[in-house]
Structures are given as C-alpha cells and as structure tokens.
Amino acid sequence: MSTSGGGARAAAGAAGGFSAELRAAAAATWEAQHTHPFVRGIGDGTLPLDRFRHFVRQDYVYLVDYGRLLALGCARAPELATMRRFAELTQAILVTEMDLHRAFALEWGVAPAELEAEPPTATTRAYTDFLLRTATLGDFADLVAALLPCMWGYAEVGARLAAAQPPPAAASAPDAATPAPDAAAPNPYARWIATYADPEFQALAAWCRELMDRIGSAADVPTRARLHDVFAHSSRHELAFWDASWRLEPPAI
C-alpha cells in the first residue's frame, strides 16, 4: 500500500467514518456501476426489456442467498440489538422484498414460476458463493463488509437515478422489447427506481453504514485492511452482476 493511498484512506475515514473510507478506496468500481449502460438504461428508460427481465430473474436468485447471509448475520451479531435488526432485515428480504419482487416481475412479463425455476449464471453463483463463504469462514465484521456494497450500492443507484428523473408522471410497464426513447413518455422503470430511492430503503442502507463505521472504529490495522479487501471484492461482484444482465449471460452449467 502506498503512502499516498494510506493518506487518502485516513482522510476519507476522518471525514465520514470507516464506511466512507471503504467507499473512497473502491470509488472507481462504484463509479463504473453508475456509468454502466445497464444502470444508465434504467435511468433514462431505454434499457431493452430482455436485459431487464434477465436481471429480475437473476436478482431473485441472488435474494434467496442474500436472505441466508442476513440470517447468518443475525446468528453472529455480537449483541441483541444488532441481532434484532438482522432478524428484521431477513424478514424484510424473504417476505416483503421477495413478494414485491414477484409482483414487479409480473408487470415485466416474468411469471413467479419462472423466478422459482431460474438457475444462476456463473456471475450470480460466484457472487453468492463469495458472500456465504465470507460469512461462514470470516467473522461478523467480514460479513458486514461483504453485504454492504449491495445494500448501499442499490441505495446510491436509486437516489442518483431518482434525482435525475424528470417531473413525476404515471409509470407503466413496457410492452415492447425496447421502451421508446420519447422524452414525454414515462420511464418504464420508474417504480424500480422509486423502490430504492425510498426513504425507508435509504434508512436501511444508512444503518448498515453506521454498523460498518462502529466495527471499523474498533478494529485494528490488519482487520481494517482485510475489510477493505472484502468490501472491494464484493463491490466488483456488484459491478459484474449489472454487466452479466447487460450481456444476457446464460445460466451456468
């Protein structure tokens, strides 16, 4: 690690806690997510529907294992208040979020049976294997560093895309392979954007960042370095996940 890199990390940590330090160190990967054609296509409504359907199906597969990750967080949390919060998050993912996901999927032409039968792509499998392996072999701090890029990343994407939207208009699901790039037409993905820009979801992401800040403030230098690696690795998986749906990656064999 270079001296200048260490200085940047220290400055980021002082400005916004350990989570800000992690985010600053992985800034190139995060900005690549925001500028990826898949994310930009959601933002301006021009993303081809076949790519979004691919994403919806794979995201459902991912959420099943993300629920397992949160359940492990509940089991490994060091105190009752954090256990309770992870239990609430697990419930929110496995019940509320997945029910909402099924309802949204229907709007975009993906039946619940398709979601349940969807096999993972190699990218999805690599990501969920990394999350569960990290949570199982590492400690609670590793688990939090691994899950944070997903929760925080979606909150950041949702907030940025929402801020860039034109004045609200009634949104509807697209009925063609590619939504027409008509400035007067509503963004067909407006409800998806609103889900992750919602204050309740933003608050969940903020709680996860605060938890990471508390963990980082108590960690020694080797632990902080390890958590940087975990966070960076998970962030790269997030970027790869967007890209896999852009490429219409087929299921793994």
GROMACS .gro file of C-alpha atoms in nm, residues 7-212:
model
  206
    7GLY     CA    1  -0.333   0.916   0.338
    8ALA     CA    2  -0.644   0.915   0.121
    9ARG     CA    3  -0.797   0.639   0.330
   10ALA     CA    4  -0.721   0.824   0.653
   11ALA     CA    5  -0.874   1.144   0.516
   12ALA     CA    6  -1.187   0.962   0.400
   13GLY     CA    7  -1.219   0.789   0.735
   14ALA     CA    8  -1.187   1.114   0.924
   15ALA     CA    9  -1.447   1.280   0.700
   16GLY     CA   10  -1.715   1.015   0.714
   17GLY     CA   11  -1.614   0.711   0.915
   18PHE     CA   12  -1.485   0.373   0.805
   19SER     CA   13  -1.763   0.315   0.552
   20ALA     CA   14  -1.667   0.635   0.370
   21GLU     CA   15  -1.307   0.516   0.373
   22LEU     CA   16  -1.412   0.187   0.212
   23ARG     CA   17  -1.624   0.367  -0.046
   24ALA     CA   18  -1.342   0.605  -0.137
   25ALA     CA   19  -1.096   0.320  -0.186
   26ALA     CA   20  -1.341   0.143  -0.420
   27ALA     CA   21  -1.454   0.462  -0.595
   28ALA     CA   22  -1.350   0.352  -0.944
   29THR     CA   23  -1.561   0.036  -0.921
   30TRP     CA   24  -1.861   0.224  -0.784
   31GLU     CA   25  -1.845   0.493  -1.050
   32ALA     CA   26  -1.821   0.219  -1.313
   33GLN     CA   27  -2.157   0.092  -1.184
   34HIS     CA   28  -2.317   0.434  -1.218
   35THR     CA   29  -2.189   0.479  -1.572
   36HIS     CA   30  -2.260   0.122  -1.684
   37PRO     CA   31  -2.505   0.113  -1.980
   38PHE     CA   32  -2.740  -0.114  -1.783
   39VAL     CA   33  -2.777   0.135  -1.497
   40ARG     CA   34  -2.792   0.430  -1.733
   41GLY     CA   35  -3.059   0.250  -1.934
   42ILE     CA   36  -3.273   0.209  -1.623
   43GLY     CA   37  -3.227   0.577  -1.552
   44ASP     CA   38  -3.339   0.704  -1.890
   45GLY     CA   39  -3.587   0.424  -1.963
   46THR     CA   40  -3.407   0.294  -2.272
   47LEU     CA   41  -3.283  -0.036  -2.129
   48PRO     CA   42  -3.408  -0.321  -2.352
   49LEU     CA   43  -3.670  -0.523  -2.169
   50ASP     CA   44  -3.500  -0.857  -2.233
   51ARG     CA   45  -3.199  -0.736  -2.036
   52PHE     CA   46  -3.415  -0.612  -1.751
   53ARG     CA   47  -3.607  -0.940  -1.738
   54HIS     CA   48  -3.276  -1.124  -1.718
   55PHE     CA   49  -3.180  -0.900  -1.427
   56VAL     CA   50  -3.512  -0.953  -1.248
   57ARG     CA   51  -3.479  -1.331  -1.269
   58GLN     CA   52  -3.116  -1.337  -1.152
   59ASP     CA   53  -3.182  -1.083  -0.878
   60TYR     CA   54  -3.448  -1.317  -0.738
   61VAL     CA   55  -3.193  -1.600  -0.731
   62TYR     CA   56  -2.949  -1.366  -0.559
   63LEU     CA   57  -3.202  -1.251  -0.299
   64VAL     CA   58  -3.254  -1.607  -0.176
   65ASP     CA   59  -2.888  -1.631  -0.077
   66TYR     CA   60  -2.880  -1.271   0.043
   67GLY     CA   61  -3.154  -1.374   0.285
   68ARG     CA   62  -2.928  -1.656   0.403
   69LEU     CA   63  -2.647  -1.404   0.450
   70LEU     CA   64  -2.866  -1.182   0.667
   71ALA     CA   65  -2.977  -1.484   0.870
   72LEU     CA   66  -2.610  -1.563   0.936
   73GLY     CA   67  -2.570  -1.201   1.043
   74CYS     CA   68  -2.847  -1.249   1.297
   75ALA     CA   69  -2.676  -1.560   1.433
   76ARG     CA   70  -2.333  -1.398   1.454
   77ALA     CA   71  -2.424  -1.049   1.572
   78PRO     CA   72  -2.242  -0.961   1.894
   79GLU     CA   73  -2.535  -0.805   2.082
   80LEU     CA   74  -2.912  -0.832   2.100
   81ALA     CA   75  -2.999  -0.501   1.931
   82THR     CA   76  -2.799  -0.594   1.621
   83MET     CA   77  -2.940  -0.947   1.624
   84ARG     CA   78  -3.290  -0.799   1.627
   85ARG     CA   79  -3.211  -0.568   1.337
   86PHE     CA   80  -3.068  -0.851   1.128
   87ALA     CA   81  -3.377  -1.058   1.205
   88GLU     CA   82  -3.592  -0.770   1.078
   89LEU     CA   83  -3.376  -0.739   0.766
   90THR     CA   84  -3.403  -1.112   0.700
   91GLN     CA   85  -3.782  -1.093   0.732
   92ALA     CA   86  -3.790  -0.789   0.504
   93ILE     CA   87  -3.589  -0.966   0.232
   94LEU     CA   88  -3.752  -1.310   0.246
   95VAL     CA   89  -4.111  -1.189   0.280
   96THR     CA   90  -4.168  -0.824   0.191
   97GLU     CA   91  -3.893  -0.775  -0.068
   98MET     CA   92  -3.945  -1.107  -0.244
   99ASP     CA   93  -4.323  -1.062  -0.256
  100LEU     CA   94  -4.267  -0.718  -0.405
  101HIS     CA   95  -4.015  -0.866  -0.647
  102ARG     CA   96  -4.268  -1.123  -0.768
  103ALA     CA   97  -4.529  -0.852  -0.819
  104PHE     CA   98  -4.287  -0.632  -1.011
  105ALA     CA   99  -4.171  -0.929  -1.218
  106LEU     CA  100  -4.528  -0.995  -1.332
  107GLU     CA  101  -4.550  -0.637  -1.459
  108TRP     CA  102  -4.242  -0.700  -1.669
  109GLY     CA  103  -4.367  -1.032  -1.805
  110VAL     CA  104  -4.184  -1.271  -1.572
  111ALA     CA  105  -4.411  -1.528  -1.404
  112PRO     CA  106  -4.347  -1.642  -1.044
  113ALA     CA  107  -4.281  -1.995  -1.171
  114GLU     CA  108  -4.002  -1.858  -1.390
  115LEU     CA  109  -3.842  -1.691  -1.090
  116GLU     CA  110  -3.854  -2.007  -0.883
  117ALA     CA  111  -3.710  -2.221  -1.164
  118GLU     CA  112  -3.435  -1.977  -1.266
  119PRO     CA  113  -3.083  -2.126  -1.242
  120PRO     CA  114  -2.796  -1.894  -1.151
  121THR     CA  115  -2.550  -1.761  -1.402
  122ALA     CA  116  -2.180  -1.808  -1.331
  123THR     CA  117  -2.168  -1.443  -1.221
  124THR     CA  118  -2.457  -1.482  -0.976
  125ARG     CA  119  -2.314  -1.805  -0.839
  126ALA     CA  120  -1.969  -1.651  -0.794
  127TYR     CA  121  -2.119  -1.355  -0.606
  128THR     CA  122  -2.340  -1.555  -0.371
  129ASP     CA  123  -2.067  -1.813  -0.311
  130PHE     CA  124  -1.834  -1.530  -0.214
  131LEU     CA  125  -2.088  -1.379   0.025
  132LEU     CA  126  -2.172  -1.704   0.201
  133ARG     CA  127  -1.812  -1.824   0.211
  134THR     CA  128  -1.701  -1.492   0.360
  135ALA     CA  129  -1.979  -1.502   0.620
  136THR     CA  130  -1.904  -1.863   0.711
  137LEU     CA  131  -1.525  -1.852   0.725
  138GLY     CA  132  -1.481  -1.493   0.842
  139ASP     CA  133  -1.613  -1.312   1.144
  140PHE     CA  134  -1.906  -1.073   1.185
  141ALA     CA  135  -1.701  -0.780   1.056
  142ASP     CA  136  -1.626  -0.966   0.733
  143LEU     CA  137  -1.995  -1.045   0.689
  144VAL     CA  138  -2.092  -0.678   0.721
  145ALA     CA  139  -1.820  -0.566   0.480
  146ALA     CA  140  -1.940  -0.826   0.229
  147LEU     CA  141  -2.310  -0.732   0.243
  148LEU     CA  142  -2.262  -0.355   0.247
  149PRO     CA  143  -2.189  -0.294  -0.125
  150CYS     CA  144  -2.525  -0.442  -0.222
  151MET     CA  145  -2.741  -0.255   0.028
  152TRP     CA  146  -2.551   0.073  -0.003
  153GLY     CA  147  -2.498   0.038  -0.376
  154TYR     CA  148  -2.868  -0.001  -0.455
  155ALA     CA  149  -2.949   0.293  -0.228
  156GLU     CA  150  -2.693   0.507  -0.408
  157VAL     CA  151  -2.808   0.399  -0.754
  158GLY     CA  152  -3.171   0.459  -0.659
  159ALA     CA  153  -3.100   0.804  -0.515
  160ARG     CA  154  -2.893   0.915  -0.814
  161LEU     CA  155  -3.139   0.789  -1.072
  162ALA     CA  156  -3.434   0.941  -0.885
  163ALA     CA  157  -3.260   1.278  -0.868
  164ALA     CA  158  -3.206   1.269  -1.245
  165GLN     CA  159  -3.569   1.188  -1.332
  166PRO     CA  160  -3.795   1.447  -1.498
  167PRO     CA  161  -4.108   1.565  -1.311
  168PRO     CA  162  -4.319   1.267  -1.195
  169ALA     CA  163  -4.558   1.104  -1.438
  170ALA     CA  164  -4.761   0.784  -1.420
  171ALA     CA  165  -4.525   0.496  -1.494
  172SER     CA  166  -4.625   0.173  -1.662
  173ALA     CA  167  -4.451  -0.148  -1.753
  174PRO     CA  168  -4.306  -0.155  -2.104
  175ASP     CA  169  -4.495  -0.353  -2.367
  176ALA     CA  170  -4.220  -0.369  -2.629
  177ALA     CA  171  -3.872  -0.518  -2.642
  178THR     CA  172  -3.717  -0.172  -2.609
  179PRO     CA  173  -3.902   0.121  -2.449
  180ALA     CA  174  -3.934   0.413  -2.690
  181PRO     CA  175  -3.687   0.692  -2.604
  182ASP     CA  176  -3.965   0.950  -2.604
  183ALA     CA  177  -3.892   1.233  -2.362
  184ALA     CA  178  -4.265   1.277  -2.298
  185ALA     CA  179  -4.321   0.910  -2.211
  186PRO     CA  180  -4.290   0.792  -1.850
  187ASN     CA  181  -3.983   0.590  -1.760
  188PRO     CA  182  -4.097   0.225  -1.758
  189TYR     CA  183  -3.855   0.158  -1.474
  190ALA     CA  184  -3.973   0.445  -1.255
  191ARG     CA  185  -4.121   0.218  -0.988
  192TRP     CA  186  -3.797   0.020  -0.964
  193ILE     CA  187  -3.604   0.343  -0.916
  194ALA     CA  188  -3.854   0.465  -0.656
  195THR     CA  189  -3.819   0.141  -0.458
  196TYR     CA  190  -3.450   0.201  -0.393
  197ALA     CA  191  -3.478   0.578  -0.360
  198ASP     CA  192  -3.749   0.532  -0.095
  199PRO     CA  193  -3.657   0.683   0.245
  200GLU     CA  194  -3.716   0.350   0.419
  201PHE     CA  195  -3.463   0.172   0.199
  202GLN     CA  196  -3.221   0.463   0.232
  203ALA     CA  197  -3.251   0.431   0.610
  204LEU     CA  198  -3.164   0.059   0.594
  205ALA     CA  199  -2.852   0.139   0.394
  206ALA     CA  200  -2.760   0.415   0.640
  207TRP     CA  201  -2.792   0.171   0.932
  208CYS     CA  202  -2.560  -0.075   0.756
  209ARG     CA  203  -2.305   0.202   0.701
  210GLU     CA  204  -2.327   0.306   1.065
  211LEU     CA  205  -2.273  -0.055   1.171
  212MET     CA  206  -1.965  -0.073   0.948
   0.00000   0.00000   0.00000
